[in-house]
Amino acid sequence: MIEIKDKQGMSTEEIILETAIDLMEKKGFKAVTTKEIAAQSGFSEMTLFRHFGTKQNILEKAVEVYSYLIDMKTILYDHVEYDLKKDLKRVSETYHKYNQHNYKMVLLSFQERHTHPFIGEKISENPKRLKNYLVDYFEEMQKRGKMIETDAEVQAMNFLWMNLGYFMSFQLGGRKVAQIPLQTFIEDSVDLFVRGLTPCK
Amino acid sequence: MIEIKDKQGMSTEEIILETAIDLMEKKGFKAVTTKEIAAQSGFSEMTLFRHFGTKQNILEKAVEVYSYLIDMKTILYDHVEYDLKKDLKRVSETYHKYNQHNYKMVLLSFQERHTHPFIGEKISENPKRLKNYLVDYFEEMQKRGKMIETDAEVQAMNFLWMNLGYFMSFQLGGRKVAQIPLQTFIEDSVDLFVRGLTPCK
DNA sequence: GTAAGTTGTTAGTTACTACTAACACATTGT
DNA sequence: ACAATGTGTTAGTAGTAACTAACAACTTAC
């Protein structure tokens, strides 16, 4: 499920925006030059300015275009089985699938958290929805007696933080501390939570 | 245990280095100007260059000075009780205490992961040691029959990733998705792991 | 075939950035 | 008293960044 760049079929603006995100995510907005974006996107610098006017506009347009909202709550509730293991696994997979598509924006929002906080405000919307889903789900599981009495919000966040931590350490030039494949991580971490949250029989 | 900045008693170089890290962590190396560092540190730009020669040197000296190694393994083994709850809590607290002192360097290493990877290589040494400790500890606990049979490395990383995730989301302008105090997080997350890793009686 | 739209090129402006040189001033130790 | 040391100031340089203007070339639509 890895996206392969085929500049074929993409409009000039799309190519430029994608190149811009790619570079800014790596170096930061300020450190990337319009010259660089032009060179890597295969257009001249003039074309950039003709389409977007300013460098700042490139960033804003990119954020606008590439940070779509996903209704995680609906997606997940459509397949809910009220089986902790199966459901948590689906949440984890959904989360990482989302990150696979949006990781550049996620990293960019971190990179620019002090200089362009508006990115983070847009980007944090999706995790927020995922959290709301998880909290509701946990509370429902508790009502059904399938989960121990514990703070649903904290445990929902624990699960998301663990997944965020995996993602971040992976990006951080990761594999410096440990190299564990995503599937192994998902399975073992879900098992841990299932044991940790299921009432003892 | 929060460090309070008293520029009193600090040498010129120390003040400049600290100011530089502070700014670079927020904006990135390239985006911070020597003028800015000078202004915020209260010295003239000339003083910066007289002491360090180049901007790059400021970064390198700062990394050298502020990324000391901690022998987490020894520190933790000195207090080990082979009680999962108490020990994990101590690990978590040690980790966050370390981050409290070094978070600027940690964030800077992330900010510059593509442009100055040498920072990350130095910084990742401490988590690596912490991981090694945890893996050894888990394996010992398994030998003692106090922990279920599961991949010690993956579970050690799960624990560290969860803590990294908390730290990161907190920095990310955090409190956007959830606002849970550190103490609550530590206690609830440790409880989760204790339940998840202790054999059922 | 011609007009409209898109892109490249070249030259240039303005502002800023890292960094240097030279001189002045103040503090401190001897 | 004097030298050494650390600092500020002022002026300046060379390079680069974002952005503009004007003209040429190409593609496509009708």
PDB file of N, CA and C in Angstrom, chain B residues 143-197:
ATOM      1  N   LYS B 143      12.062 -14.898  33.994  1.00  0.00           N
ATOM      2  CA  LYS B 143      12.748 -16.014  34.639  1.00  0.00           C
ATOM      3  C   LYS B 143      12.184 -16.277  36.025  1.00  0.00           C
ATOM      4  N   ARG B 144      11.845 -15.168  36.698  1.00  0.00           N
ATOM      5  CA  ARG B 144      11.311 -15.299  38.052  1.00  0.00           C
ATOM      6  C   ARG B 144       9.829 -15.664  38.073  1.00  0.00           C
ATOM      7  N   GLY B 145       9.251 -15.811  36.874  1.00  0.00           N
ATOM      8  CA  GLY B 145       7.838 -16.178  36.807  1.00  0.00           C
ATOM      9  C   GLY B 145       6.894 -15.055  37.180  1.00  0.00           C
ATOM     10  N   LYS B 146       7.431 -13.831  37.178  1.00  0.00           N
ATOM     11  CA  LYS B 146       6.594 -12.692  37.555  1.00  0.00           C
ATOM     12  C   LYS B 146       6.042 -11.946  36.349  1.00  0.00           C
ATOM     13  N   MET B 147       6.345 -12.475  35.177  1.00  0.00           N
ATOM     14  CA  MET B 147       5.857 -11.811  33.963  1.00  0.00           C
ATOM     15  C   MET B 147       5.525 -12.862  32.935  1.00  0.00           C
ATOM     16  N   ILE B 148       4.491 -12.601  32.147  1.00  0.00           N
ATOM     17  CA  ILE B 148       4.081 -13.586  31.144  1.00  0.00           C
ATOM     18  C   ILE B 148       5.138 -13.733  30.063  1.00  0.00           C
ATOM     19  N   GLU B 149       5.028 -14.834  29.334  1.00  0.00           N
ATOM     20  CA  GLU B 149       5.942 -15.049  28.214  1.00  0.00           C
ATOM     21  C   GLU B 149       5.493 -14.191  27.038  1.00  0.00           C
ATOM     22  N   THR B 150       6.301 -13.232  26.699  1.00  0.00           N
ATOM     23  CA  THR B 150       5.999 -12.347  25.575  1.00  0.00           C
ATOM     24  C   THR B 150       7.320 -11.752  25.122  1.00  0.00           C
ATOM     25  N   ASP B 151       7.355 -11.203  23.947  1.00  0.00           N
ATOM     26  CA  ASP B 151       8.610 -10.647  23.434  1.00  0.00           C
ATOM     27  C   ASP B 151       9.057  -9.462  24.283  1.00  0.00           C
ATOM     28  N   ALA B 152      10.129  -9.644  25.013  1.00  0.00           N
ATOM     29  CA  ALA B 152      10.576  -8.611  25.958  1.00  0.00           C
ATOM     30  C   ALA B 152      10.934  -7.308  25.242  1.00  0.00           C
ATOM     31  N   GLU B 153      11.548  -7.443  24.098  1.00  0.00           N
ATOM     32  CA  GLU B 153      11.965  -6.229  23.388  1.00  0.00           C
ATOM     33  C   GLU B 153      10.763  -5.413  22.926  1.00  0.00           C
ATOM     34  N   VAL B 154       9.803  -6.105  22.346  1.00  0.00           N
ATOM     35  CA  VAL B 154       8.621  -5.386  21.859  1.00  0.00           C
ATOM     36  C   VAL B 154       7.892  -4.711  23.014  1.00  0.00           C
ATOM     37  N   GLN B 155       7.754  -5.408  24.128  1.00  0.00           N
ATOM     38  CA  GLN B 155       7.023  -4.806  25.244  1.00  0.00           C
ATOM     39  C   GLN B 155       7.817  -3.654  25.869  1.00  0.00           C
ATOM     40  N   ALA B 156       9.126  -3.790  25.902  1.00  0.00           N
ATOM     41  CA  ALA B 156       9.940  -2.673  26.391  1.00  0.00           C
ATOM     42  C   ALA B 156       9.729  -1.457  25.499  1.00  0.00           C
ATOM     43  N   MET B 157       9.755  -1.701  24.196  1.00  0.00           N
ATOM     44  CA  MET B 157       9.552  -0.587  23.276  1.00  0.00           C
ATOM     45  C   MET B 157       8.142  -0.023  23.383  1.00  0.00           C
ATOM     46  N   ASN B 158       7.158  -0.877  23.541  1.00  0.00           N
ATOM     47  CA  ASN B 158       5.785  -0.392  23.718  1.00  0.00           C
ATOM     48  C   ASN B 158       5.716   0.605  24.864  1.00  0.00           C
ATOM     49  N   PHE B 159       6.386   0.232  25.946  1.00  0.00           N
ATOM     50  CA  PHE B 159       6.372   1.119  27.110  1.00  0.00           C
ATOM     51  C   PHE B 159       7.056   2.443  26.789  1.00  0.00           C
ATOM     52  N   LEU B 160       8.214   2.359  26.147  1.00  0.00           N
ATOM     53  CA  LEU B 160       8.945   3.591  25.832  1.00  0.00           C
ATOM     54  C   LEU B 160       8.213   4.416  24.773  1.00  0.00           C
ATOM     55  N   TRP B 161       7.624   3.733  23.795  1.00  0.00           N
ATOM     56  CA  TRP B 161       6.887   4.471  22.777  1.00  0.00           C
ATOM     57  C   TRP B 161       5.702   5.224  23.368  1.00  0.00           C
ATOM     58  N   MET B 162       5.032   4.596  24.305  1.00  0.00           N
ATOM     59  CA  MET B 162       3.899   5.264  24.942  1.00  0.00           C
ATOM     60  C   MET B 162       4.374   6.514  25.665  1.00  0.00           C
ATOM     61  N   ASN B 163       5.510   6.401  26.323  1.00  0.00           N
ATOM     62  CA  ASN B 163       6.046   7.562  27.037  1.00  0.00           C
ATOM     63  C   ASN B 163       6.537   8.630  26.059  1.00  0.00           C
ATOM     64  N   LEU B 164       7.162   8.196  24.983  1.00  0.00           N
ATOM     65  CA  LEU B 164       7.586   9.151  23.956  1.00  0.00           C
ATOM     66  C   LEU B 164       6.377   9.855  23.351  1.00  0.00           C
ATOM     67  N   GLY B 165       5.323   9.085  23.099  1.00  0.00           N
ATOM     68  CA  GLY B 165       4.099   9.661  22.525  1.00  0.00           C
ATOM     69  C   GLY B 165       3.506  10.728  23.430  1.00  0.00           C
ATOM     70  N   TYR B 166       3.468  10.436  24.720  1.00  0.00           N
ATOM     71  CA  TYR B 166       2.961  11.440  25.661  1.00  0.00           C
ATOM     72  C   TYR B 166       3.807  12.707  25.586  1.00  0.00           C
ATOM     73  N   PHE B 167       5.100  12.526  25.651  1.00  0.00           N
ATOM     74  CA  PHE B 167       6.028  13.661  25.614  1.00  0.00           C
ATOM     75  C   PHE B 167       5.858  14.472  24.324  1.00  0.00           C
ATOM     76  N   MET B 168       5.800  13.766  23.210  1.00  0.00           N
ATOM     77  CA  MET B 168       5.709  14.442  21.924  1.00  0.00           C
ATOM     78  C   MET B 168       4.399  15.215  21.786  1.00  0.00           C
ATOM     79  N   SER B 169       3.305  14.566  22.129  1.00  0.00           N
ATOM     80  CA  SER B 169       2.016  15.241  21.960  1.00  0.00           C
ATOM     81  C   SER B 169       1.914  16.422  22.907  1.00  0.00           C
ATOM     82  N   PHE B 170       2.628  16.322  24.017  1.00  0.00           N
ATOM     83  CA  PHE B 170       2.649  17.437  24.963  1.00  0.00           C
ATOM     84  C   PHE B 170       3.394  18.619  24.349  1.00  0.00           C
ATOM     85  N   GLN B 171       4.469  18.332  23.653  1.00  0.00           N
ATOM     86  CA  GLN B 171       5.271  19.383  23.038  1.00  0.00           C
ATOM     87  C   GLN B 171       4.595  19.958  21.813  1.00  0.00           C
ATOM     88  N   LEU B 172       3.883  19.098  21.106  1.00  0.00           N
ATOM     89  CA  LEU B 172       3.292  19.475  19.827  1.00  0.00           C
ATOM     90  C   LEU B 172       2.272  20.597  19.981  1.00  0.00           C
ATOM     91  N   GLY B 173       2.497  21.414  21.004  1.00  0.00           N
ATOM     92  CA  GLY B 173       1.498  22.431  21.275  1.00  0.00           C
ATOM     93  C   GLY B 173       0.365  21.718  21.959  1.00  0.00           C
ATOM     94  N   GLY B 174       0.705  20.512  22.345  1.00  0.00           N
ATOM     95  CA  GLY B 174      -0.146  19.480  22.931  1.00  0.00           C
ATOM     96  C   GLY B 174      -1.426  20.022  23.533  1.00  0.00           C
ATOM     97  N   ARG B 175      -1.966  19.273  24.394  1.00  0.00           N
ATOM     98  CA  ARG B 175      -3.212  19.669  25.033  1.00  0.00           C
ATOM     99  C   ARG B 175      -4.273  20.000  23.999  1.00  0.00           C
ATOM    100  N   LYS B 176      -3.982  19.639  22.723  1.00  0.00           N
ATOM    101  CA  LYS B 176      -4.995  19.862  21.706  1.00  0.00           C
ATOM    102  C   LYS B 176      -5.950  18.685  21.695  1.00  0.00           C
ATOM    103  N   VAL B 177      -5.382  17.497  21.896  1.00  0.00           N
ATOM    104  CA  VAL B 177      -6.200  16.291  21.851  1.00  0.00           C
ATOM    105  C   VAL B 177      -6.668  15.898  23.250  1.00  0.00           C
ATOM    106  N   ALA B 178      -5.778  16.021  24.213  1.00  0.00           N
ATOM    107  CA  ALA B 178      -6.158  15.689  25.581  1.00  0.00           C
ATOM    108  C   ALA B 178      -5.228  16.399  26.551  1.00  0.00           C
ATOM    109  N   GLN B 179      -5.711  16.705  27.723  1.00  0.00           N
ATOM    110  CA  GLN B 179      -4.856  17.336  28.722  1.00  0.00           C
ATOM    111  C   GLN B 179      -4.875  16.485  29.978  1.00  0.00           C
ATOM    112  N   ILE B 180      -3.908  15.616  30.034  1.00  0.00           N
ATOM    113  CA  ILE B 180      -3.807  14.706  31.168  1.00  0.00           C
ATOM    114  C   ILE B 180      -2.464  14.963  31.844  1.00  0.00           C
ATOM    115  N   PRO B 181      -2.478  15.255  33.144  1.00  0.00           N
ATOM    116  CA  PRO B 181      -1.219  15.575  33.827  1.00  0.00           C
ATOM    117  C   PRO B 181      -0.282  14.378  33.864  1.00  0.00           C
ATOM    118  N   LEU B 182       1.003  14.679  33.919  1.00  0.00           N
ATOM    119  CA  LEU B 182       2.030  13.642  33.869  1.00  0.00           C
ATOM    120  C   LEU B 182       1.811  12.558  34.911  1.00  0.00           C
ATOM    121  N   GLN B 183       1.499  12.958  36.150  1.00  0.00           N
ATOM    122  CA  GLN B 183       1.353  11.969  37.222  1.00  0.00           C
ATOM    123  C   GLN B 183       0.227  10.985  36.934  1.00  0.00           C
ATOM    124  N   THR B 184      -0.904  11.521  36.466  1.00  0.00           N
ATOM    125  CA  THR B 184      -2.022  10.645  36.113  1.00  0.00           C
ATOM    126  C   THR B 184      -1.614   9.677  35.026  1.00  0.00           C
ATOM    127  N   PHE B 185      -0.946  10.231  34.008  1.00  0.00           N
ATOM    128  CA  PHE B 185      -0.495   9.391  32.909  1.00  0.00           C
ATOM    129  C   PHE B 185       0.398   8.268  33.409  1.00  0.00           C
ATOM    130  N   ILE B 186       1.407   8.623  34.205  1.00  0.00           N
ATOM    131  CA  ILE B 186       2.351   7.615  34.675  1.00  0.00           C
ATOM    132  C   ILE B 186       1.627   6.518  35.443  1.00  0.00           C
ATOM    133  N   GLU B 187       0.782   6.925  36.381  1.00  0.00           N
ATOM    134  CA  GLU B 187       0.117   5.918  37.204  1.00  0.00           C
ATOM    135  C   GLU B 187      -0.780   5.001  36.386  1.00  0.00           C
ATOM    136  N   ASP B 188      -1.604   5.584  35.546  1.00  0.00           N
ATOM    137  CA  ASP B 188      -2.543   4.764  34.775  1.00  0.00           C
ATOM    138  C   ASP B 188      -1.836   3.905  33.738  1.00  0.00           C
ATOM    139  N   SER B 189      -0.779   4.454  33.140  1.00  0.00           N
ATOM    140  CA  SER B 189      -0.101   3.665  32.117  1.00  0.00           C
ATOM    141  C   SER B 189       0.673   2.511  32.751  1.00  0.00           C
ATOM    142  N   VAL B 190       1.256   2.770  33.916  1.00  0.00           N
ATOM    143  CA  VAL B 190       1.969   1.681  34.602  1.00  0.00           C
ATOM    144  C   VAL B 190       0.973   0.597  35.015  1.00  0.00           C
ATOM    145  N   ASP B 191      -0.167   1.001  35.554  1.00  0.00           N
ATOM    146  CA  ASP B 191      -1.189   0.026  35.931  1.00  0.00           C
ATOM    147  C   ASP B 191      -1.577  -0.848  34.748  1.00  0.00           C
ATOM    148  N   LEU B 192      -1.735  -0.206  33.609  1.00  0.00           N
ATOM    149  CA  LEU B 192      -2.092  -0.952  32.404  1.00  0.00           C
ATOM    150  C   LEU B 192      -1.044  -2.013  32.088  1.00  0.00           C
ATOM    151  N   PHE B 193       0.202  -1.623  32.119  1.00  0.00           N
ATOM    152  CA  PHE B 193       1.273  -2.573  31.794  1.00  0.00           C
ATOM    153  C   PHE B 193       1.371  -3.679  32.848  1.00  0.00           C
ATOM    154  N   VAL B 194       1.174  -3.307  34.099  1.00  0.00           N
ATOM    155  CA  VAL B 194       1.239  -4.320  35.153  1.00  0.00           C
ATOM    156  C   VAL B 194       0.168  -5.377  34.916  1.00  0.00           C
ATOM    157  N   ARG B 195      -1.045  -4.933  34.642  1.00  0.00           N
ATOM    158  CA  ARG B 195      -2.126  -5.885  34.349  1.00  0.00           C
ATOM    159  C   ARG B 195      -1.834  -6.688  33.089  1.00  0.00           C
ATOM    160  N   GLY B 196      -1.256  -6.004  32.113  1.00  0.00           N
ATOM    161  CA  GLY B 196      -1.024  -6.656  30.823  1.00  0.00           C
ATOM    162  C   GLY B 196       0.127  -7.650  30.839  1.00  0.00           C
ATOM    163  N   LEU B 197       1.034  -7.493  31.807  1.00  0.00           N
ATOM    164  CA  LEU B 197       2.236  -8.340  31.788  1.00  0.00           C
ATOM    165  C   LEU B 197       2.312  -9.330  32.947  1.00  0.00           C
TER     166      LEU B 197
END
